[in-house]
Structures are given as structure tokens and as C-alpha cells.
Short mmCIF file of C-alpha atoms and ligand atoms in Angstrom, two decimals:
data_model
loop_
_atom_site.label_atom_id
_atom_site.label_comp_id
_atom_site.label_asym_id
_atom_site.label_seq_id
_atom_site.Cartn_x
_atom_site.Cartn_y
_atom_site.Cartn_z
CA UNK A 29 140.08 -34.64 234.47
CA UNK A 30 138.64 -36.98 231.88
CA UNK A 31 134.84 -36.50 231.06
CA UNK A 32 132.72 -38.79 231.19
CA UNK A 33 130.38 -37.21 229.03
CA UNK A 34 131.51 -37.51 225.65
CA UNK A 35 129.20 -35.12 223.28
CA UNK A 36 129.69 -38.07 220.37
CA UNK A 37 125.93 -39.59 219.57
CA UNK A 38 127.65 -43.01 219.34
CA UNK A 39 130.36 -44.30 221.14
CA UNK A 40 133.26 -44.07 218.45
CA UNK A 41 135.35 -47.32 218.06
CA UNK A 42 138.28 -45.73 219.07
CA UNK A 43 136.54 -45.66 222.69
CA UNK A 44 135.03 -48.39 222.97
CA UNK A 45 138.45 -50.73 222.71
CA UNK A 46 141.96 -50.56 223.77
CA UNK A 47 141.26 -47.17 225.94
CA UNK A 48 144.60 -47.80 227.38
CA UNK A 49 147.03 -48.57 224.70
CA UNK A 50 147.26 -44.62 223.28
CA UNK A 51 150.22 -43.17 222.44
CA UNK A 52 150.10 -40.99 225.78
CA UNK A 53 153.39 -38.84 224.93
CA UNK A 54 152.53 -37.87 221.35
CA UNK A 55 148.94 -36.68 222.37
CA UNK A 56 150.18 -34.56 224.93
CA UNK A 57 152.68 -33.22 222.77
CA UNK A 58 149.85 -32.82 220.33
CA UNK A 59 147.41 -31.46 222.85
CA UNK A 60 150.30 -28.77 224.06
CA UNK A 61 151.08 -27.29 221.07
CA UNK A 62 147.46 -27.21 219.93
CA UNK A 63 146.94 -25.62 223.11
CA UNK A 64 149.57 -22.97 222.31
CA UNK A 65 146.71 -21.21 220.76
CA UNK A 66 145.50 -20.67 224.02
CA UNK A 67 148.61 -19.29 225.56
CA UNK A 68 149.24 -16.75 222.35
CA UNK A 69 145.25 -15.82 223.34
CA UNK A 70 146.51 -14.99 226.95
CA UNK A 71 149.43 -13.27 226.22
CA UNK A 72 148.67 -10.89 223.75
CA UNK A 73 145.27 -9.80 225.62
CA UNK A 74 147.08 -9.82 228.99
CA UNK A 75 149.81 -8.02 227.89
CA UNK A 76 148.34 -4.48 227.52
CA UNK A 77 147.34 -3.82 231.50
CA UNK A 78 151.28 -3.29 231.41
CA UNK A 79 151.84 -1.85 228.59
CA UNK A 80 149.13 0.49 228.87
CA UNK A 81 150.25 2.48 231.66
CA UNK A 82 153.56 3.30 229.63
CA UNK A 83 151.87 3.94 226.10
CA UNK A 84 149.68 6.26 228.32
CA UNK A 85 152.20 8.48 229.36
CA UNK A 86 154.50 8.59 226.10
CA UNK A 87 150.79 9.22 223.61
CA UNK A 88 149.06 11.17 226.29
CA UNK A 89 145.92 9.55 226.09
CA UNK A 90 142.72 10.06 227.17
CA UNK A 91 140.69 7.38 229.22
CA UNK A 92 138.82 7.12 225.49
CA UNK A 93 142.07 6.71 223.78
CA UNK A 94 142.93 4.51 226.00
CA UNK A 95 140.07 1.87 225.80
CA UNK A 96 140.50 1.82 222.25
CA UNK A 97 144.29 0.80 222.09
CA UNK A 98 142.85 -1.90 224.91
CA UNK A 99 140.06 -2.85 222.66
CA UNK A 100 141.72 -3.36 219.29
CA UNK A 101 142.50 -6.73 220.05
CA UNK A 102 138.82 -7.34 220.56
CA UNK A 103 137.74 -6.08 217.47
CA UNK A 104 139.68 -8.12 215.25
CA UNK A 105 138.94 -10.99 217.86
CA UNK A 106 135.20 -11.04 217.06
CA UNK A 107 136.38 -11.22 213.08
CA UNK A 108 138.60 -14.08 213.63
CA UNK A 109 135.76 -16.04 215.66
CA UNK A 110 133.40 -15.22 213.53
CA UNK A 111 135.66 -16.29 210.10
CA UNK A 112 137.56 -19.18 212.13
CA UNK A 113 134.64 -21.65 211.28
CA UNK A 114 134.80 -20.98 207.35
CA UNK A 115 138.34 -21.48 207.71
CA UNK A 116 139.19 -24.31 209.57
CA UNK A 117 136.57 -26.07 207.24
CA UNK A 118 138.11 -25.12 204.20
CA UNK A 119 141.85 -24.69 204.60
CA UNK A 120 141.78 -27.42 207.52
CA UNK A 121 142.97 -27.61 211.08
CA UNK A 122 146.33 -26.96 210.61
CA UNK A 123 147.05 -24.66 207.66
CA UNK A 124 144.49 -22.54 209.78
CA UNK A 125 146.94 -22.97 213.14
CA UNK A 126 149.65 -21.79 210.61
CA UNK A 127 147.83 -19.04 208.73
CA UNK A 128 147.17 -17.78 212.84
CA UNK A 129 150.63 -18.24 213.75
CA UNK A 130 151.65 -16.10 210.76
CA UNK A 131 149.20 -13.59 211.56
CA UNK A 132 149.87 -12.89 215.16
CA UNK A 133 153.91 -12.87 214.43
CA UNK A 134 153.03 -10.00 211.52
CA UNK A 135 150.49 -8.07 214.01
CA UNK A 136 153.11 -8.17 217.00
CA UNK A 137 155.46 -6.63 214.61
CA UNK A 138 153.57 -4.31 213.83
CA UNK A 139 152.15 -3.55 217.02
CA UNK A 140 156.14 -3.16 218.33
CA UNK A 141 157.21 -1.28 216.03
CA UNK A 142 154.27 1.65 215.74
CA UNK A 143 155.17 5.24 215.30
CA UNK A 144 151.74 6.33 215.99
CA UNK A 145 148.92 5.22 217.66
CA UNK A 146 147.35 4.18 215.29
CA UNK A 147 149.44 1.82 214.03
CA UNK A 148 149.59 0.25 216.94
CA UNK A 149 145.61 -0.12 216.59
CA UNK A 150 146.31 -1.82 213.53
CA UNK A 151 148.64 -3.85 214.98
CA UNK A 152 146.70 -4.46 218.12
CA UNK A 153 143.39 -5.19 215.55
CA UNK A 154 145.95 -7.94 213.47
CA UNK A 155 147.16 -9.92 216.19
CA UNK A 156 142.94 -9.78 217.71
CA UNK A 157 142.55 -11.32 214.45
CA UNK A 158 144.86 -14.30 215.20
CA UNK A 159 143.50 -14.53 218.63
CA UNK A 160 139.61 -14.81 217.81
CA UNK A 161 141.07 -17.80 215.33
CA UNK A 162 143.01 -19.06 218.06
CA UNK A 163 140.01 -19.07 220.64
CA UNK A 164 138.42 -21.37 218.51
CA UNK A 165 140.93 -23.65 216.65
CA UNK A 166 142.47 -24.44 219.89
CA UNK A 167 139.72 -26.39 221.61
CA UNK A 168 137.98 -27.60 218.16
CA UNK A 169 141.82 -28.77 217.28
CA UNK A 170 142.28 -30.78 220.61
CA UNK A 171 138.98 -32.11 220.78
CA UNK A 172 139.13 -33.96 217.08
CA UNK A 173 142.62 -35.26 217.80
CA UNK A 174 142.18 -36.32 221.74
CA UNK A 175 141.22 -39.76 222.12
CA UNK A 176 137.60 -39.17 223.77
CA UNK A 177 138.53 -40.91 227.38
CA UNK A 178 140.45 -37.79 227.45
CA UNK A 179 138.79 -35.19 225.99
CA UNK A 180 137.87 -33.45 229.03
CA UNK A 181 141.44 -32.93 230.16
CA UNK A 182 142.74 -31.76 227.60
CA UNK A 183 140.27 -29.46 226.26
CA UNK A 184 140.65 -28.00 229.40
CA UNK A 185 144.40 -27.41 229.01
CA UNK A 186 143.68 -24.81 226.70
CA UNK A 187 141.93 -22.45 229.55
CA UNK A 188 145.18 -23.68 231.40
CA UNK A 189 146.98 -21.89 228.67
CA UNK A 190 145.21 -18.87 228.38
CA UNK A 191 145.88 -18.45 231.85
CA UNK A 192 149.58 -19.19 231.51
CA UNK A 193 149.66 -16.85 228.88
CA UNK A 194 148.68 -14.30 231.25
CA UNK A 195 150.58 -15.04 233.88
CA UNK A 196 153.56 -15.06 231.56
CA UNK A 197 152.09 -11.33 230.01
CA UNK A 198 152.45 -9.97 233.60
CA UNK A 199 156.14 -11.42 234.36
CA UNK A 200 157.37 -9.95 230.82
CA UNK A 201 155.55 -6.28 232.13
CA UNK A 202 157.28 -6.92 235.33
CA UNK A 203 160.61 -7.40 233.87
CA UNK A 204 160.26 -4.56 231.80
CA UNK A 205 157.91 -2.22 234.11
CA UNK A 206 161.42 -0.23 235.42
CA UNK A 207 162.61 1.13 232.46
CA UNK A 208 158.66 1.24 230.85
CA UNK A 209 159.31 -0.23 227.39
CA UNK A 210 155.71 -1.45 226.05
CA UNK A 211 157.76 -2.24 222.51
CA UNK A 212 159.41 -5.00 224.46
CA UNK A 213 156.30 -6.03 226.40
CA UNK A 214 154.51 -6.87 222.79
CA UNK A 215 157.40 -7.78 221.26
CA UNK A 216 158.15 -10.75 223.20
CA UNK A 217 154.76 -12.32 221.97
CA UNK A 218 156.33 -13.09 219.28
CA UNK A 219 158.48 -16.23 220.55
CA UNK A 220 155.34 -17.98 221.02
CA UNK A 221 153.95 -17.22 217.79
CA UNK A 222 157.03 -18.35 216.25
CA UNK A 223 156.88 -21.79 218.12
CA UNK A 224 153.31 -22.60 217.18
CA UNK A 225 154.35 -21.22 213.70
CA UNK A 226 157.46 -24.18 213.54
CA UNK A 227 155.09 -26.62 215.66
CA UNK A 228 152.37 -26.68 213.36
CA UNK A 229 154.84 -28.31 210.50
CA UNK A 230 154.90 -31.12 212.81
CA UNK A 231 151.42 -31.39 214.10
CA UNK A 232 149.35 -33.77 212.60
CA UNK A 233 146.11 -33.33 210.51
CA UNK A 234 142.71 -33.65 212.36
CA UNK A 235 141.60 -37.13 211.05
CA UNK A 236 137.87 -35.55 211.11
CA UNK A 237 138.52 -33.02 208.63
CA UNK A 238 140.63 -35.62 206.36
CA UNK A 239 137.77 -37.90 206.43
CA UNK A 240 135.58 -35.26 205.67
CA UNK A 241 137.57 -34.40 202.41
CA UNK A 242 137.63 -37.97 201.90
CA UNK A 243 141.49 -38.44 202.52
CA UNK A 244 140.39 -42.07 204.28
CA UNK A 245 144.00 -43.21 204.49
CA UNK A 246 145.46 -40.70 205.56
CA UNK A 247 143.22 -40.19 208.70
CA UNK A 248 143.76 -44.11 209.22
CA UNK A 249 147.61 -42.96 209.61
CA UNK A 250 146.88 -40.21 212.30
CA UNK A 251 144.47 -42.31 214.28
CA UNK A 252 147.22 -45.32 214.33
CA UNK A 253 149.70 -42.74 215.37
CA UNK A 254 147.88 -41.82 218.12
CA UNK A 255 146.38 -45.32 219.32
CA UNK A 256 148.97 -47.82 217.85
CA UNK A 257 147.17 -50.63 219.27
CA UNK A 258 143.73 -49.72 217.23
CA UNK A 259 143.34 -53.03 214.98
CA UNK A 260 142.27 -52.57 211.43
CA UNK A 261 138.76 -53.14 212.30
CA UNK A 262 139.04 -50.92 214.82
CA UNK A 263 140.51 -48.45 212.73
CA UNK A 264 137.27 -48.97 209.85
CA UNK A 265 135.16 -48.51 212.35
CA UNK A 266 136.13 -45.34 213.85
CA UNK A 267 136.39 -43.73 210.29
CA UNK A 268 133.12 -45.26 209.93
CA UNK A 269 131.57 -43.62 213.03
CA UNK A 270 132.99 -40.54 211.85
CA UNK A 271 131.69 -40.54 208.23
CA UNK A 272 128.56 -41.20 210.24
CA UNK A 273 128.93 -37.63 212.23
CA UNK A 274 129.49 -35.84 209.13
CA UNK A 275 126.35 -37.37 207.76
CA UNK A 276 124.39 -34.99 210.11
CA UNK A 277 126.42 -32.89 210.53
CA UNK A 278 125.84 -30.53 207.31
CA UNK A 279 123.83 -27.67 208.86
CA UNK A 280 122.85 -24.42 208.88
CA UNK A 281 121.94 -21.61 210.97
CA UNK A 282 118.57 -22.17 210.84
CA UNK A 283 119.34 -25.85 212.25
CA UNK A 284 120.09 -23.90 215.57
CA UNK A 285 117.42 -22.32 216.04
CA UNK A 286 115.27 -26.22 215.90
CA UNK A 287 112.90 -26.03 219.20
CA UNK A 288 115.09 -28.11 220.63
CA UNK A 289 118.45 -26.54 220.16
CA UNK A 290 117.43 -23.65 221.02
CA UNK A 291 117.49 -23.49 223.99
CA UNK A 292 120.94 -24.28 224.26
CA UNK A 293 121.96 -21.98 221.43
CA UNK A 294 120.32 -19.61 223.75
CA UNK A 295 122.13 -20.67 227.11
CA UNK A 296 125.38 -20.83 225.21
CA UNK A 297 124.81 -16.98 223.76
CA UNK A 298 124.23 -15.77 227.40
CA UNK A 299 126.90 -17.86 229.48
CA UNK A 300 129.02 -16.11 226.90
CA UNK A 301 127.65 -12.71 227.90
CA UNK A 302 128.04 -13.57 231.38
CA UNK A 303 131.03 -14.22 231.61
CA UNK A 304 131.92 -11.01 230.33
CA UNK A 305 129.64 -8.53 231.79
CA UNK A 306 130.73 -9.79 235.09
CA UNK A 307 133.63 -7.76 234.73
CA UNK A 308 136.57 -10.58 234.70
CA UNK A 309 138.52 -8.72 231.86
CA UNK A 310 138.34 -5.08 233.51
CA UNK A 311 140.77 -7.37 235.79
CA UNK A 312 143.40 -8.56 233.38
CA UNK A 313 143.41 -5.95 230.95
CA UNK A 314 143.30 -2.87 233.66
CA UNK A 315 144.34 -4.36 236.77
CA UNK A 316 147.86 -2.21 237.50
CA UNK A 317 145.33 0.65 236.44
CA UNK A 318 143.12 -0.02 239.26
CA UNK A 319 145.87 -0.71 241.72
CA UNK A 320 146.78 2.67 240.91
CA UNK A 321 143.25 3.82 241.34
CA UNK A 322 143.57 2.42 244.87
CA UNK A 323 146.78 4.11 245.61
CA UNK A 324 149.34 2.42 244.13
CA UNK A 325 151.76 4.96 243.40
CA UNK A 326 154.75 3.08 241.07
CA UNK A 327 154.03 1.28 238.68
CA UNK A 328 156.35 -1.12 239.11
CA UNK A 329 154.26 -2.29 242.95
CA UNK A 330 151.02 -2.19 240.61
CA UNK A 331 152.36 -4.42 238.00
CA UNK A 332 154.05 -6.84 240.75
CA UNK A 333 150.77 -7.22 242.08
CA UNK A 334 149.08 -7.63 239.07
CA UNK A 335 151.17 -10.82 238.96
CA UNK A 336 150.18 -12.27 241.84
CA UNK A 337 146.69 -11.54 239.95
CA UNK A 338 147.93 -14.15 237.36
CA UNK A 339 149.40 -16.48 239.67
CA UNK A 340 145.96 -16.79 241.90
CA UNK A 341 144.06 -17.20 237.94
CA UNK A 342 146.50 -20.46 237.20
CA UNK A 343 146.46 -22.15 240.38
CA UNK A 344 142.45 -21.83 240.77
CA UNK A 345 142.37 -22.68 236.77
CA UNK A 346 144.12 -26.19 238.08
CA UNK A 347 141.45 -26.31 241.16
CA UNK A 348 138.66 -26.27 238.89
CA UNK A 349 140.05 -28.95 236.36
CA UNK A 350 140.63 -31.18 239.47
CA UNK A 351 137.09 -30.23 240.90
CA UNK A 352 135.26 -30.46 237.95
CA UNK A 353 134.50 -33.64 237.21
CA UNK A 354 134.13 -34.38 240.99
CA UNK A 355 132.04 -31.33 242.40
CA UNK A 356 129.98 -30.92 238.98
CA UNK A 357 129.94 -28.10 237.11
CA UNK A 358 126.73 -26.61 238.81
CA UNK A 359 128.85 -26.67 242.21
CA UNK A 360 131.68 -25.06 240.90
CA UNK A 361 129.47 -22.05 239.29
CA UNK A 362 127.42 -21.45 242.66
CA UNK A 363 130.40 -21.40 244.97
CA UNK A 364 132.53 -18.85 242.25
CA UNK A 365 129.86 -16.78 241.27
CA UNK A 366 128.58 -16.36 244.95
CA UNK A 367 132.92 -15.41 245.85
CA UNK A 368 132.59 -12.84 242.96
CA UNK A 369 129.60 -11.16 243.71
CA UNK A 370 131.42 -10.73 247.33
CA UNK A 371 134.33 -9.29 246.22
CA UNK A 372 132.23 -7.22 243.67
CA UNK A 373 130.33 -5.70 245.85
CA UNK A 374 133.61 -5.07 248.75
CA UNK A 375 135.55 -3.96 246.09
CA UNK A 376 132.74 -1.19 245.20
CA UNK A 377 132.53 -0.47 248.92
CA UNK A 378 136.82 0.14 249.63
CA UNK A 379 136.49 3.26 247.10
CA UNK A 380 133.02 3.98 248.30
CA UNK A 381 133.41 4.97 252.08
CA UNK A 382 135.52 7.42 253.35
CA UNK A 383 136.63 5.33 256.19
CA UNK A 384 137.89 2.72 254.21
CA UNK A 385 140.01 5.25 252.35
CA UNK A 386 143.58 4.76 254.33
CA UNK A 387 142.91 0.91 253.79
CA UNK A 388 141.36 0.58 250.03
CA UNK A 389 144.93 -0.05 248.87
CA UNK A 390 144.84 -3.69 251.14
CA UNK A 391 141.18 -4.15 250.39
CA UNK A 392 141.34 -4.02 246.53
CA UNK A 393 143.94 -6.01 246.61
CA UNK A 394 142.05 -9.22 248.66
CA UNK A 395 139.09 -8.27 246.75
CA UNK A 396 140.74 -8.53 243.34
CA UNK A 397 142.56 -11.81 244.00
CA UNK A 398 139.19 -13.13 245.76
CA UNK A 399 137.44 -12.12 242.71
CA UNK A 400 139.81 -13.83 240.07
CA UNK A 401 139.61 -17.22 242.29
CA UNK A 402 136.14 -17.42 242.03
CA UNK A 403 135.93 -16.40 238.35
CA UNK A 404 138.62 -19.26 237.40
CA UNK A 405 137.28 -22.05 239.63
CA UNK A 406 133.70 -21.50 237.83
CA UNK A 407 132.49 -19.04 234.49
CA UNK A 408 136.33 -19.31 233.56
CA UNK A 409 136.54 -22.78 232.57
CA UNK A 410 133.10 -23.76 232.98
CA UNK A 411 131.77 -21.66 230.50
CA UNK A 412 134.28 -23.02 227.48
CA UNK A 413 133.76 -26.97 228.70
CA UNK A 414 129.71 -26.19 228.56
CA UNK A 415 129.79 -24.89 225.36
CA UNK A 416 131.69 -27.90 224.12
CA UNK A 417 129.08 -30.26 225.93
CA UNK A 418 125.82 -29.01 225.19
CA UNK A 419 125.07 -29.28 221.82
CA UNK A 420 124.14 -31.66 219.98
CA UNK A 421 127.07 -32.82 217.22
CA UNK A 422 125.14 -32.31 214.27
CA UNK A 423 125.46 -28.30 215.15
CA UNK A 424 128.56 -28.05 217.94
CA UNK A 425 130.64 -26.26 215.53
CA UNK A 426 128.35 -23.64 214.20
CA UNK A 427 126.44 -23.39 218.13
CA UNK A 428 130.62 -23.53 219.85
CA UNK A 429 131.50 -20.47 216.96
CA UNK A 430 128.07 -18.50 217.26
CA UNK A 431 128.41 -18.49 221.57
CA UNK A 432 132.82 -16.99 220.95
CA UNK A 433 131.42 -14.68 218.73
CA UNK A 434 129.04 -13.39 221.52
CA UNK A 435 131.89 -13.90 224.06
CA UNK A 436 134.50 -11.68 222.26
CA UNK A 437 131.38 -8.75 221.30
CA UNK A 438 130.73 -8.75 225.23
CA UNK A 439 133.97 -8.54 226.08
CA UNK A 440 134.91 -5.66 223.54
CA UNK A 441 131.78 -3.91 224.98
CA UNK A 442 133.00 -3.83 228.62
CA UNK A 443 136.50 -2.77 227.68
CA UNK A 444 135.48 0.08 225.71
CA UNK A 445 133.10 0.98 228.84
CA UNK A 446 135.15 0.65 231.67
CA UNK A 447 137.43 3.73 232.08
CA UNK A 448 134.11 5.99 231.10
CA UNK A 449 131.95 4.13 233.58
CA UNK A 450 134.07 4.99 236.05
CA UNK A 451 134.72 8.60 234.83
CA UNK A 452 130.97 9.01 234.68
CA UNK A 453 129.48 6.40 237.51
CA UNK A 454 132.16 6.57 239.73
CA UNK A 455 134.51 3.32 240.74
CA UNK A 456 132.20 1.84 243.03
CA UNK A 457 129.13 2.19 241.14
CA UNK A 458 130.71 0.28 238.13
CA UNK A 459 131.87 -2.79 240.31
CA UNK A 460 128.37 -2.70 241.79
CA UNK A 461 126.83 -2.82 238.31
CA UNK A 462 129.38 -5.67 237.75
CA UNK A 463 128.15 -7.29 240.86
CA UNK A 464 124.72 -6.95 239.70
CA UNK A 465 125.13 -8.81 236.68
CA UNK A 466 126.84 -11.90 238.56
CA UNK A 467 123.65 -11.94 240.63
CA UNK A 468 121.99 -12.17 237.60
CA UNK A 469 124.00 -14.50 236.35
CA UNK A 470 123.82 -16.60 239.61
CA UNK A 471 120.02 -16.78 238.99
CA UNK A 472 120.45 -17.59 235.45
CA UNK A 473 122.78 -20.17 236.12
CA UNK A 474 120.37 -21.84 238.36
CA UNK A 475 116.86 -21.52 236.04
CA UNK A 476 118.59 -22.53 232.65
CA UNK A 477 121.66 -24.40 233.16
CA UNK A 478 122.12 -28.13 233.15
CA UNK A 479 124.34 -30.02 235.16
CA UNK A 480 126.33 -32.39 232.45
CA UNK A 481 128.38 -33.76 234.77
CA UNK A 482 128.62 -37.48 234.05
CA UNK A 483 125.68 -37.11 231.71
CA UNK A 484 125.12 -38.63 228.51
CA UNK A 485 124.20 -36.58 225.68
CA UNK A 486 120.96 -38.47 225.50
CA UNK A 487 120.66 -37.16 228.90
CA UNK A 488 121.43 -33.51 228.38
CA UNK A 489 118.92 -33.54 225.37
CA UNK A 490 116.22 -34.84 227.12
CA UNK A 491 116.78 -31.86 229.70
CA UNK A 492 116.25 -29.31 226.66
CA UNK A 493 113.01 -31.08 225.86
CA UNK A 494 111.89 -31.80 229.28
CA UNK A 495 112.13 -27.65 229.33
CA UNK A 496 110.55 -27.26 225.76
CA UNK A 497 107.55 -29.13 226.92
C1 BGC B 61 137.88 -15.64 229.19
C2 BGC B 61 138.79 -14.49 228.89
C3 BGC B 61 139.53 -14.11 230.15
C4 BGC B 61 140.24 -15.31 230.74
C5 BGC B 61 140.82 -14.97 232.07
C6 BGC B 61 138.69 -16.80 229.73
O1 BGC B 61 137.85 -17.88 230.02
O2 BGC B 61 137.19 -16.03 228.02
O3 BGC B 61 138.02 -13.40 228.40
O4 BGC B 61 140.48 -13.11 229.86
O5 BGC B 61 139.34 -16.39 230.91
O6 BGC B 61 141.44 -16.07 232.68
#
């Protein structure tokens, strides 16, 4: 799925010529272990819907205990977003990959091996840290080293691999769901970590942030690595073009809030919002929990079908990276957002009437997986790509790190709300309220968001300040 939007002001040199003679190979290579990032980020947040039910029984936790072991993660995961800017700028791209692989191997340890709960809050809160780095090295990473024809793809493998890491979360709870060892479902999160950890050595530097520390030749070397046929001119010119980024690019905070970034600082902040208040994670971090809510007595059938959860979330992640560059991203977000308020809304209605009791096991099930369809074909992706379209270069980083920020608070919000909500509201009433947010989102999406499909960025500006005026 290459973009043909490419959020560079000028075309770089390295996209204007020889688009075809790239080192194919090495960038994917490249692009797949940068995009390991993503797959640590699904594994270690998927991996507690398993785990959970077990640490449950051996702590005796309360639903409040309970959403704070879940939500550990998500605390350190704001940190790490919000730090992962400073970082990456300072240390560069990879010694930050490295410093994240370090961190998530020490957190998993720790996590593994806790006596007490919490220590395995600690743990949990360590390896977040790693993943709120990850969530935004990994695309940032890809996007500096992908040749920009591209860019789309790949940037998009990384929600491929945060759905991967998922999937593979729920197969390593399967394995282990029969004789209930949680140590083993964390523990295993440390192969990938370990990987990433030994793949970084070999990973090239982003020439971006070498040409920003004014290590010329070296970035000359990466850039010829990856597009052997780039001439020398070519080669001056695309450092050039870069030097010329990083001329407006030095920023502030204040530069976001510029009448006409705004409003895109603004649309980024709530997409990220969205896509959490709609529910998606009360999914993959509870899901055998509400099978079992739904009658699902083992849980060994509640985990198995939490898989096919995961399988549904990877093969609709690969719809939407086929669809959206065809359909448009608008497209996509209507037809998902309408599926999930459906399901939303069924979902509420299977625990709500008594009739539907002898059948809610059958119903949450269809409703769940038509749910996580719609969420991946649309806010799942969608929301990432947008945020990596719509602003302006001079402020991508800081606007891209200020909307995961937002994204990871949300998130932390509804997992420390679920269990009580449906203590206190009731299960229907809380998918309901979920459901009512994607229909606010729905409108949202239709009043403020642009369609940047096959736009230039000249394009998507002028749709800020055609809605400024
Ligand atoms: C979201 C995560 C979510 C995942 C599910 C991502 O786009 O940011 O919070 O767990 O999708 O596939």
C-alpha cells in the first residue's frame, strides 16, 4: 500500500529519481525489525487478558486489583510516549530501539519473576515504559529510513505488528491456559525483546537524525545502502532537502497551537481519544474475561476464543492496508465505525434481555469478532497513518508524540474503568456507553476529518485553512 501522499513539503531527491532501483530486501529487513517495536507493543499489552484470569485466582483480587495489574503497562506507557521524543532526539534512533529493548527484557523479568503483586506492577509499569517508547520509535524509525514511494506500506507494517503481537500473546496463553502459568505467559516476551535487542546492532542509523547532528557522510552511507543506484548528486541533494526540513523544523509547543495547526493538533488529540473510548482495548486486554461473563465456563474455551479474537484483528489489519489507499481513509472509518457501533450496541443487548440469556454465549461471541473487524479495518490503522499525514513537517514529531500521549492516557482511563463500570452500570450499559462514543465518533469523523487520500500536503493544509476561515 504505498501512499501517495508523502507529508515531505518538497519532493526529496531520493523520490524524485531512480524510484525503482532500492535495495528492496535490506529495507524490508530494516522495516521488520524496526517494526518489532510494534510486535513487543502487542505482546506485552495482549498478554495479560490470559494471564489475568490465573493471577486472579492465585492473588485473589478484586475487580480494582485487577484493573490495576491490567493498567500498569499503561502507566509507564504514557511516560515512555511522552519521554520517547526527548530521546530519540538526543540519544538517536537506534540507541533509543536498544535502550527499549533493554528495558522491556529487564521489566519482563521482573514482571515473571514477582513474589507479590506489586512487583509485578513494577514490572508490568517497566516493560509500559518500553512500550510507550516503542509506540513511537517504531513508526518515526520506519518512516525516516523507508524510501518515501513506500512509506505508506511500511509504516503500516507496524499496526501489522502490533496485531501479530497479539495474536501471538493469545497462542502463548493458549498453550499455557491448561496448567495456568501467567510466569510463562510474560516470560516468553522476552524472546522478542531479545531479538530487537541483537537486531538493533545491525540496524542502521536514521540518516535524518545523522544529518541533523551533522554526521553528513555517514547518512550519505545509509541512504546508498538503501538506494544503491542514488548518484552522487542525487545523494547531495537528498541530504540537502533534508538539511532543508530541519531548517523548520526547530519548534515548540507553542508552534502547535499556530491557527492553522491547530486544528489538526486538535483532530489528532481526539482521534486518539476515540479510538480508545470506543472500547477496542476492553477487547484485548479482557476478552477471555468477558467470554466468561457470557458463560464461558473454562478458561481454556475463553482463551481459545480469544484467539480467534486475534486472528479476525490480523486478517482485517491486512484488509485495511489493501483498502486503504483504494477506498480512502474516510470510507474505511464510516463502514468500521458504523460495524462497531452494531456490535456495540448487540453486544449490550445479549446480556441485557432475558431471552437472549441461553444464547448470549453465541451472540458475544459474533458481536466481539464483528466488533474487532470493524475496529481494525478503520480507527485501528487509520488513526496511526492520519496522525503521520496531517501535520505539517515542521511540527509532525512534537503533533505525532503529543496525539500517543493522549492515546495511551485514554486508554489507561478505560482500563482502569471497565471492571467497575460494569460492577456499577451493569454489562450492557457499559457497551452502550461504548457505543455511544463511536456514534460520536462517527459524527466527529465526518465534521472534522479530512480525507488525505492521494492528497498533497499542500492539499491537506489548505483544508485546515479553508476551515479556519
Ligand atoms: C491501538 C491499541 C490496540 C490495538 C488493537 C492499536 O491501533 O492503538 O490500543 O490495542 O490497535 O489492535
Amino acid at each position: 500500500m504505498a501512499s501517495s501522499y508523502s507529508p515531505n513539503i518538497r519532493q526529496p531527491a531520493i523520490q524524485r529519481s531512480h524510484a525503482r532501483a532500492r535495495n528492496t530486501g535490506y529495507i524490508y529487513v530494516v522495516a521488520g525489525l524496526g517494526a518489532l517495536n510494534g510486535l513487543l507493543f502487542g505482546y506485552d499489552t495482549g498478554v495479560i487478558s490470559g494471564a489475568l484470569l490465573f493471577i486472579r485466582a492465585q492473588f485473589h483480587l478484586t475487580p480494582a486489583a485487577q484493573e490495576i495489574v491490567t493498567s500498569g503497562v499503561l502507566i509507564g506507557a504514557v511516560i515512555g510516549a511522552a519521554i520517547s521524543g526527548l530521546l530519540s532526539d538526543r540519544w538517536g534512533r537506534r540507541r533509543t530501539i536498544m535502550a527499549t529493548a533493554i528495558t522491556f527484557v529487564v521489566g519482563v523479568l521482573v514482571a515473571t519473576f514477582a513474589p507479590t503483586i506489586p512487583w509485578l506492577v513494577a514490572g508490568r509499569i517497566i516493560v509500559g515504559l518500553g512500550i510507550g517508547v516503542a509506540s513511537m520509535i517504531g513508526p518515526l524509525y520506519i518512516s525516516e529510513v523507508a524510501p518515501p514511494k513506500i512509506r505508506g506500506a511500511l509504516v503500516s507494517l507496524n499496526q501489522l505488528a502490533i496485531t501479530s503481537g497479539i495474536l501471538l500473546s493469545y497462542l502463548v496463553n493458549f498453550g499455557f491456559a491448561a496448567n495456568g502459568s501467567w510466569r510463562w505467559m510474560f516470560g516468553l516476551g522476552v524472546i522478542p525483546a531479545v531479538i530487537l535487542g541483537i537486531g538493533v546492532i545491525f540496524l542502521p542509523e536514521s540518516p535524518r537524525w545523522l544529518v541533523k547532528r551533522g554526521r553528513q557522510n555517514e547518512a550519505r552511507g545509509v541512504l546508498h545502502h538503501i538506494e544503491p543506484a542514488l548518484t552522487k548528486a542525487d545523494l547531495a541533494l537528498t541530504i540537502q532537502d533534508i538539511q532543508q526540513s530541519l531548517r523548520v523544523e526547530r519548534t515548540n509547543l507553542r508552534d502547535l497551537l499556530a491557527p492553522l495547526i491547530r486544528p489538526a493538533l486538535i483532530m489528532g488529540i481526539n482521534l486518539a481519544i476515540f479510538q480508545q473510548i470506543t472500547g477496542i482495548n476492553t477487547i484485548i486486554y479482557y476478552a477471555p474475561t468477558i467470554f466468561q461473563l457470557a458463560g464461558f465456563h473454562s478458561a481454556t474455551a475463553s482463551i481459545l476464543a480469544t484467539v480467534g479474537v486475534g486472528v479476525v484483528n490480523v486478517a482485517f489489519t491486512v484488509v485495511a492496508i489493501w483498502l486503504v489507499d483504494r477506498a480512502g481513509r474516510l470510507k474505511l472509518l464510516y463502514w468500521g465505525l458504523s460495524g462497531m457501533i452494531l456490535s456495540l450496541f448487540v453486544l449490550g443487548l445479549a446480556f441485557a434481555l432475558p431471552g437472549a440469556r441461553h444464547h448470549v454465549g453465541t451472540i458475544t461471541a459474533i458481536s466481539l469478532i464483528v466488533y474487532i473487524a470493524s475496529f481494525a479495518v478503520s480507527l485501528g490503522p487509520i488513526f496511526w497513518l492520519l496522525i503521520a499525514e496531517v501535520y505539517p513537517l515542521t511540527v509532525r514529531g512534537m503533533g505525532m508524540s503529543v496525539a500517543t500521549v493522549a492515546n495511551w492516557a485514554a486508554n489507561l482511563l478505560v482500563s482502569l474503568t471497565f471492571l467497575t463500570l460494569i460492577v456499577h452500570l451493569g454489562t450492557s450499559l457499559t457497551f452502550w456507553l461504548y457505543g455511544l462514543f463511536a456514534i460520536g465518533t462517527l459524527i466527529f469523523v465526518r465534521f472534522r476529518v479530512p480525507e488525505t487520500k492521494g492528497r498533497t500536503l499542500e492539499q491537506v493544509q489548505r483544508f485546515w485553512s479553508d476551515k479556519a476561515a
